[in-house]
mmCIF file of C-alpha atoms in Angstrom:
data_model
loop_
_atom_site.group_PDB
_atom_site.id
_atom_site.type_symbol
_atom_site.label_atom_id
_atom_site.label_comp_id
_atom_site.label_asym_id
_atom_site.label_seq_id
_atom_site.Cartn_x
_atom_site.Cartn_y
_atom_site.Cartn_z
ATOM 1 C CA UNK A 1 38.813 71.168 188.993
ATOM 2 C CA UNK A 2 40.410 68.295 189.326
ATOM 3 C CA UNK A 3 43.452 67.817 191.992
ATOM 4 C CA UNK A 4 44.132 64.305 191.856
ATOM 5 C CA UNK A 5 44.144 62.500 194.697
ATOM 6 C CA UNK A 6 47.121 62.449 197.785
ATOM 7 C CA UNK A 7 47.034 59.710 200.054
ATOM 8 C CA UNK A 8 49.492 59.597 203.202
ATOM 9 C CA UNK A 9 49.802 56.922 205.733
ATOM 10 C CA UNK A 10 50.724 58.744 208.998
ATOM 11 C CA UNK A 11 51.961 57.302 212.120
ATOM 12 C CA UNK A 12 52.346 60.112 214.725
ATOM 13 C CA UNK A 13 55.171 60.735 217.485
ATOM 14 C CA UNK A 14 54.361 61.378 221.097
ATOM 15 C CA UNK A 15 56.092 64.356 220.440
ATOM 16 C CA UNK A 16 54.170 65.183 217.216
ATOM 17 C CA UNK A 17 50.992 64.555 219.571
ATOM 18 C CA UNK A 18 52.378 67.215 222.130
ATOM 19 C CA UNK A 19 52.817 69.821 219.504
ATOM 20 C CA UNK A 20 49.705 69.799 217.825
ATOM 21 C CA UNK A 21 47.730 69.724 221.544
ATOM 22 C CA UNK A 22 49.773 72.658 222.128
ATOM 23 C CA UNK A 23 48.590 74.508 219.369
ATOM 24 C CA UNK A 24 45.130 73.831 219.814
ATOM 25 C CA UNK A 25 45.301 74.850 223.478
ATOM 26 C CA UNK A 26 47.047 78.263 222.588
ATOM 27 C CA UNK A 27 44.239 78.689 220.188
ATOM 28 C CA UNK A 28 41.181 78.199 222.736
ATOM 29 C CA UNK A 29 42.764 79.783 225.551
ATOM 30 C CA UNK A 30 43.698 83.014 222.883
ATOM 31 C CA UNK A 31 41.459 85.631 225.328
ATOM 32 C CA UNK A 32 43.234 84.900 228.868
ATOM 33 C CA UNK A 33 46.118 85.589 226.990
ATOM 34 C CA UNK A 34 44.792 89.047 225.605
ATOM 35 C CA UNK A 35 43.072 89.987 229.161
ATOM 36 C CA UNK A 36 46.591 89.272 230.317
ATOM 37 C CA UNK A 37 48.105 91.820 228.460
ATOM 38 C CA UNK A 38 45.145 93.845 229.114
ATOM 39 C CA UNK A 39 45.967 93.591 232.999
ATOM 40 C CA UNK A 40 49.694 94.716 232.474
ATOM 41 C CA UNK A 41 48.855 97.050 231.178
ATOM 42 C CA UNK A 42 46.608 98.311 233.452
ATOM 43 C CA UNK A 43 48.408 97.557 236.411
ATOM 44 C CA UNK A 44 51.612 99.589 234.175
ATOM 45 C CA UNK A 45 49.443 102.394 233.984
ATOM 46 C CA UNK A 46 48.291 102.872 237.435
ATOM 47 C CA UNK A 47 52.011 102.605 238.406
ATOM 48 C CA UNK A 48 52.966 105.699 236.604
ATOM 49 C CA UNK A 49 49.936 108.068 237.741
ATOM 50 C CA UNK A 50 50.052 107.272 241.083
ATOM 51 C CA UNK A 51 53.869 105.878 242.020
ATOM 52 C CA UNK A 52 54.126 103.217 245.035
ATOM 53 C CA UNK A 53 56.918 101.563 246.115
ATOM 54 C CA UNK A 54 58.182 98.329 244.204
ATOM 55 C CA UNK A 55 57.486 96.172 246.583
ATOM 56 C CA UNK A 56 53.530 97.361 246.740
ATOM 57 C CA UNK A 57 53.516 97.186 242.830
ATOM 58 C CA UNK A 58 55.085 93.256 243.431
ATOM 59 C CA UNK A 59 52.093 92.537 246.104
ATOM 60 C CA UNK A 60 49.500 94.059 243.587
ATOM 61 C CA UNK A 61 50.548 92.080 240.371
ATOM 62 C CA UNK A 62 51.546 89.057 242.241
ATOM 63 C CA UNK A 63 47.883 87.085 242.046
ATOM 64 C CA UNK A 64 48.214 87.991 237.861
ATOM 65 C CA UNK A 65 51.702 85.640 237.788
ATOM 66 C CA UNK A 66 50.018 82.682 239.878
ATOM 67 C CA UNK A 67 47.151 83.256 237.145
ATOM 68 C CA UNK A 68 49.949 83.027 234.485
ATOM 69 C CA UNK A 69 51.641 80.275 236.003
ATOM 70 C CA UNK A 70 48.257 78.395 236.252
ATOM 71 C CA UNK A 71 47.747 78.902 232.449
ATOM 72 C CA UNK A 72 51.384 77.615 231.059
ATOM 73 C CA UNK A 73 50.895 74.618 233.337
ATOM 74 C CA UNK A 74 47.212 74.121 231.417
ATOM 75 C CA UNK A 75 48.865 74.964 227.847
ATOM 76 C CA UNK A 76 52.437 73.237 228.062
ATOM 77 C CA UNK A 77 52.049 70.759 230.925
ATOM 78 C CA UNK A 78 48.832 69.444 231.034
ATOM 79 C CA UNK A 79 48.953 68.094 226.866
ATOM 80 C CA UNK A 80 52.256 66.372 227.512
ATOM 81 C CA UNK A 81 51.043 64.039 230.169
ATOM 82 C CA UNK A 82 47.817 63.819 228.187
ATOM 83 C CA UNK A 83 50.198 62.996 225.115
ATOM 84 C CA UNK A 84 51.976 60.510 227.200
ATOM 85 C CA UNK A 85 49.062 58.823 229.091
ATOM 86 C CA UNK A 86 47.486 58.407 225.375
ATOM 87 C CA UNK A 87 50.665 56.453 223.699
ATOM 88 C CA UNK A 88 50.767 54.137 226.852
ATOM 89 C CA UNK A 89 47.738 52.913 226.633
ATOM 90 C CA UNK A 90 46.959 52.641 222.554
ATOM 91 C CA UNK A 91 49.219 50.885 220.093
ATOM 92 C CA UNK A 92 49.175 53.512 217.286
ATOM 93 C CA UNK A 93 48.094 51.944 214.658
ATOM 94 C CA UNK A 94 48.797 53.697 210.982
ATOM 95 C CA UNK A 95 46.056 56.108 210.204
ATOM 96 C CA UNK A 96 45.532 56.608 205.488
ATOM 97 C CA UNK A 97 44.267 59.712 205.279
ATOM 98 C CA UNK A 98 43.203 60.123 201.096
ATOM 99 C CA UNK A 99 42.796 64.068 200.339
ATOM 100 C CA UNK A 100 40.620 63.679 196.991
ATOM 101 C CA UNK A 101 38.290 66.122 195.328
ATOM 102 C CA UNK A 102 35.156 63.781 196.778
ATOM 103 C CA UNK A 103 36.610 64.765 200.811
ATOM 104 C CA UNK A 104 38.790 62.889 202.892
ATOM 105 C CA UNK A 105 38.917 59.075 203.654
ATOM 106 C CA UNK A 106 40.586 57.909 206.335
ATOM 107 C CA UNK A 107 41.427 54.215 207.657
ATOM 108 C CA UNK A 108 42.520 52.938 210.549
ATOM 109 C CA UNK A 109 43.031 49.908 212.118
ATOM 110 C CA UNK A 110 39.581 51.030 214.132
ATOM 111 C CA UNK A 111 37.696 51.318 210.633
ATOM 112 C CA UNK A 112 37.081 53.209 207.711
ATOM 113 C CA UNK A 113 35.666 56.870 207.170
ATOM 114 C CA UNK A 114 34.721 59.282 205.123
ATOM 115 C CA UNK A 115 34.623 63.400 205.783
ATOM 116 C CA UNK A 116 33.341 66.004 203.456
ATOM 117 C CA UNK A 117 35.433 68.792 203.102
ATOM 118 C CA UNK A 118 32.550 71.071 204.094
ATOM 119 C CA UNK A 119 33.266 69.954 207.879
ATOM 120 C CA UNK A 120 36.490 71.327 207.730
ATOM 121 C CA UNK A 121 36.490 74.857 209.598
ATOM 122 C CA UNK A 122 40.308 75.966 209.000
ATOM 123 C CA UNK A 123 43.367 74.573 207.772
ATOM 124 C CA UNK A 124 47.384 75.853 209.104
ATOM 125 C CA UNK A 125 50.401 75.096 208.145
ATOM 126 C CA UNK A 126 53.558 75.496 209.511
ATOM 127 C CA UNK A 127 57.566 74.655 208.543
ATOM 128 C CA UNK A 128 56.591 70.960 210.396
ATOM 129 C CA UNK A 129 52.872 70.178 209.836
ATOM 130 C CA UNK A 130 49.361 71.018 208.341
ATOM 131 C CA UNK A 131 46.923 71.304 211.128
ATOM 132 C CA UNK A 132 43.442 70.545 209.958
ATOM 133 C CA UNK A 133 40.500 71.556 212.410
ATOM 134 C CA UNK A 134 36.948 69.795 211.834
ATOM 135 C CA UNK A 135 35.980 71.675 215.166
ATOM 136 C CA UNK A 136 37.060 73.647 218.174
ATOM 137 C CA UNK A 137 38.514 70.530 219.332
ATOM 138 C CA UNK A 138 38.910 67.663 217.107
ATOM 139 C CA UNK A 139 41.660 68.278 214.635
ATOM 140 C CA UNK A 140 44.399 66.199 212.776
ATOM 141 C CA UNK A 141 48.173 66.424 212.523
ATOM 142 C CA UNK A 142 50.011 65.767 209.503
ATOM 143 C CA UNK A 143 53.494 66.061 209.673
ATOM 144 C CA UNK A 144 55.393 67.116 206.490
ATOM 145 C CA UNK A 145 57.309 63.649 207.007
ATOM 146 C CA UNK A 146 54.669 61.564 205.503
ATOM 147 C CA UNK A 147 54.908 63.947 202.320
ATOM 148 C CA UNK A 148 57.082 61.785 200.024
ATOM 149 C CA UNK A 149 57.799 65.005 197.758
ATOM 150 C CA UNK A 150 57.434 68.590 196.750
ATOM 151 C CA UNK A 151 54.628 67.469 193.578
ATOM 152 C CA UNK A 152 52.269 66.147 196.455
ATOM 153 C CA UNK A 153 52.871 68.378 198.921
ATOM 154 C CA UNK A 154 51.648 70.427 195.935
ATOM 155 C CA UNK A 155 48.737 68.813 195.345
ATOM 156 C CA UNK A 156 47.887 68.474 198.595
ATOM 157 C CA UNK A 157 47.637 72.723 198.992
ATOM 158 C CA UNK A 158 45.961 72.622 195.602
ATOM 159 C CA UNK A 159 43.134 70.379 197.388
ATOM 160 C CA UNK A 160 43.483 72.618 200.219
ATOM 161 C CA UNK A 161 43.001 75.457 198.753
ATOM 162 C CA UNK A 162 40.343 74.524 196.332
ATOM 163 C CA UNK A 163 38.006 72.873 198.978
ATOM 164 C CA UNK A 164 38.419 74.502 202.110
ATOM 165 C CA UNK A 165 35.948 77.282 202.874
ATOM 166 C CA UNK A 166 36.973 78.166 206.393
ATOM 167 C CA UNK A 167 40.212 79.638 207.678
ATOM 168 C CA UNK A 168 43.384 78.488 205.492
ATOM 169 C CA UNK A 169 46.777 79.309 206.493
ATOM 170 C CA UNK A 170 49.163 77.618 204.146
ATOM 171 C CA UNK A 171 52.962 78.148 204.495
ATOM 172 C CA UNK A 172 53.391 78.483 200.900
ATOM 173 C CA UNK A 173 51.350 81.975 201.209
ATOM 174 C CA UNK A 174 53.942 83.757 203.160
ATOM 175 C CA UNK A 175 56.914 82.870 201.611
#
């Protein structure tokens, strides 16, 4: 089937940057936040079948909020200095990324390159962005800014939808 081909020259924000390392964090750190809830629970429960004072139930669950203020500080803090540190020290060159029915092309001022759409795992999109994830840990951002209008944003979920194997979250299905 035959798409067509959407081609988008992107040029991200620090901010844009920030967002999408957010994201990806949330994603890999998913289970601490599950055994967190798991905890609270826990800790809840023992609360009610055996009653101690506030104060002992503040000493007990006390080494769980250090634990949760260690993880926002890896999630939230960590990417934005990481976000920073990277736009200091590169000059953000545009990046063409060409969605086609043959895979993705992209070209930089580094080079040019070519991915097949069988490396990509799992596609999301939000109100913002599409988040595409080759791996774990190497993804790209593509803000909804760079779409010029609602025919190739079309065609780009088309392509999306058609090629991607993995997970694909598209905006367009919930609404």
């Amino acid at each position: 089937m035959a798409n067509g081909s959407v081609s988008l020259t992107i040029q991200l924000t620090q901010d844009e940057v920030y967002r999408a390392s957010v994201r990806v964090m949330l994603r890999k750190m998913r289970i601490f936040v599950l055994l967190g809830v798991i905890f609270l629970l826990i800790v809840g429960g023992i609360y009610v079948v055996d009653p101690s004072t506030p104060r002992q139930l503040m000493v007990n669950i006390l080494p769980f909020f250090y634990l949760m203020f260690g993880f926002c500080v890896a999630v939230y803090v960590v990417p934005y200095f990481s976000a920073r540190a990277s736009f200091k020290k590169d000059d953000q060159q545009p990046t063409t990324l060409t969605f086609s029915d043959d895979g993705i092309s992209i070209e930089s001022g580094d080079g040019k390159a070519h991915a097949e759409w069988e490396v990509i795992q799992e596609i999301t999109e939000t109100e913002r962005d599409f988040l595409i994830g080759a791996s774990k840990t190497a993804f790209w951002t593509i803000p909804k800014r760079v779409i010029p209008d609602e025919a190739t944003l079309i065609r780009l979920r088309a392509l999306f939808q058609t090629h991607v194997q993995g997970k694909l979250a598209l905006f367009a299905d919930s609404i």
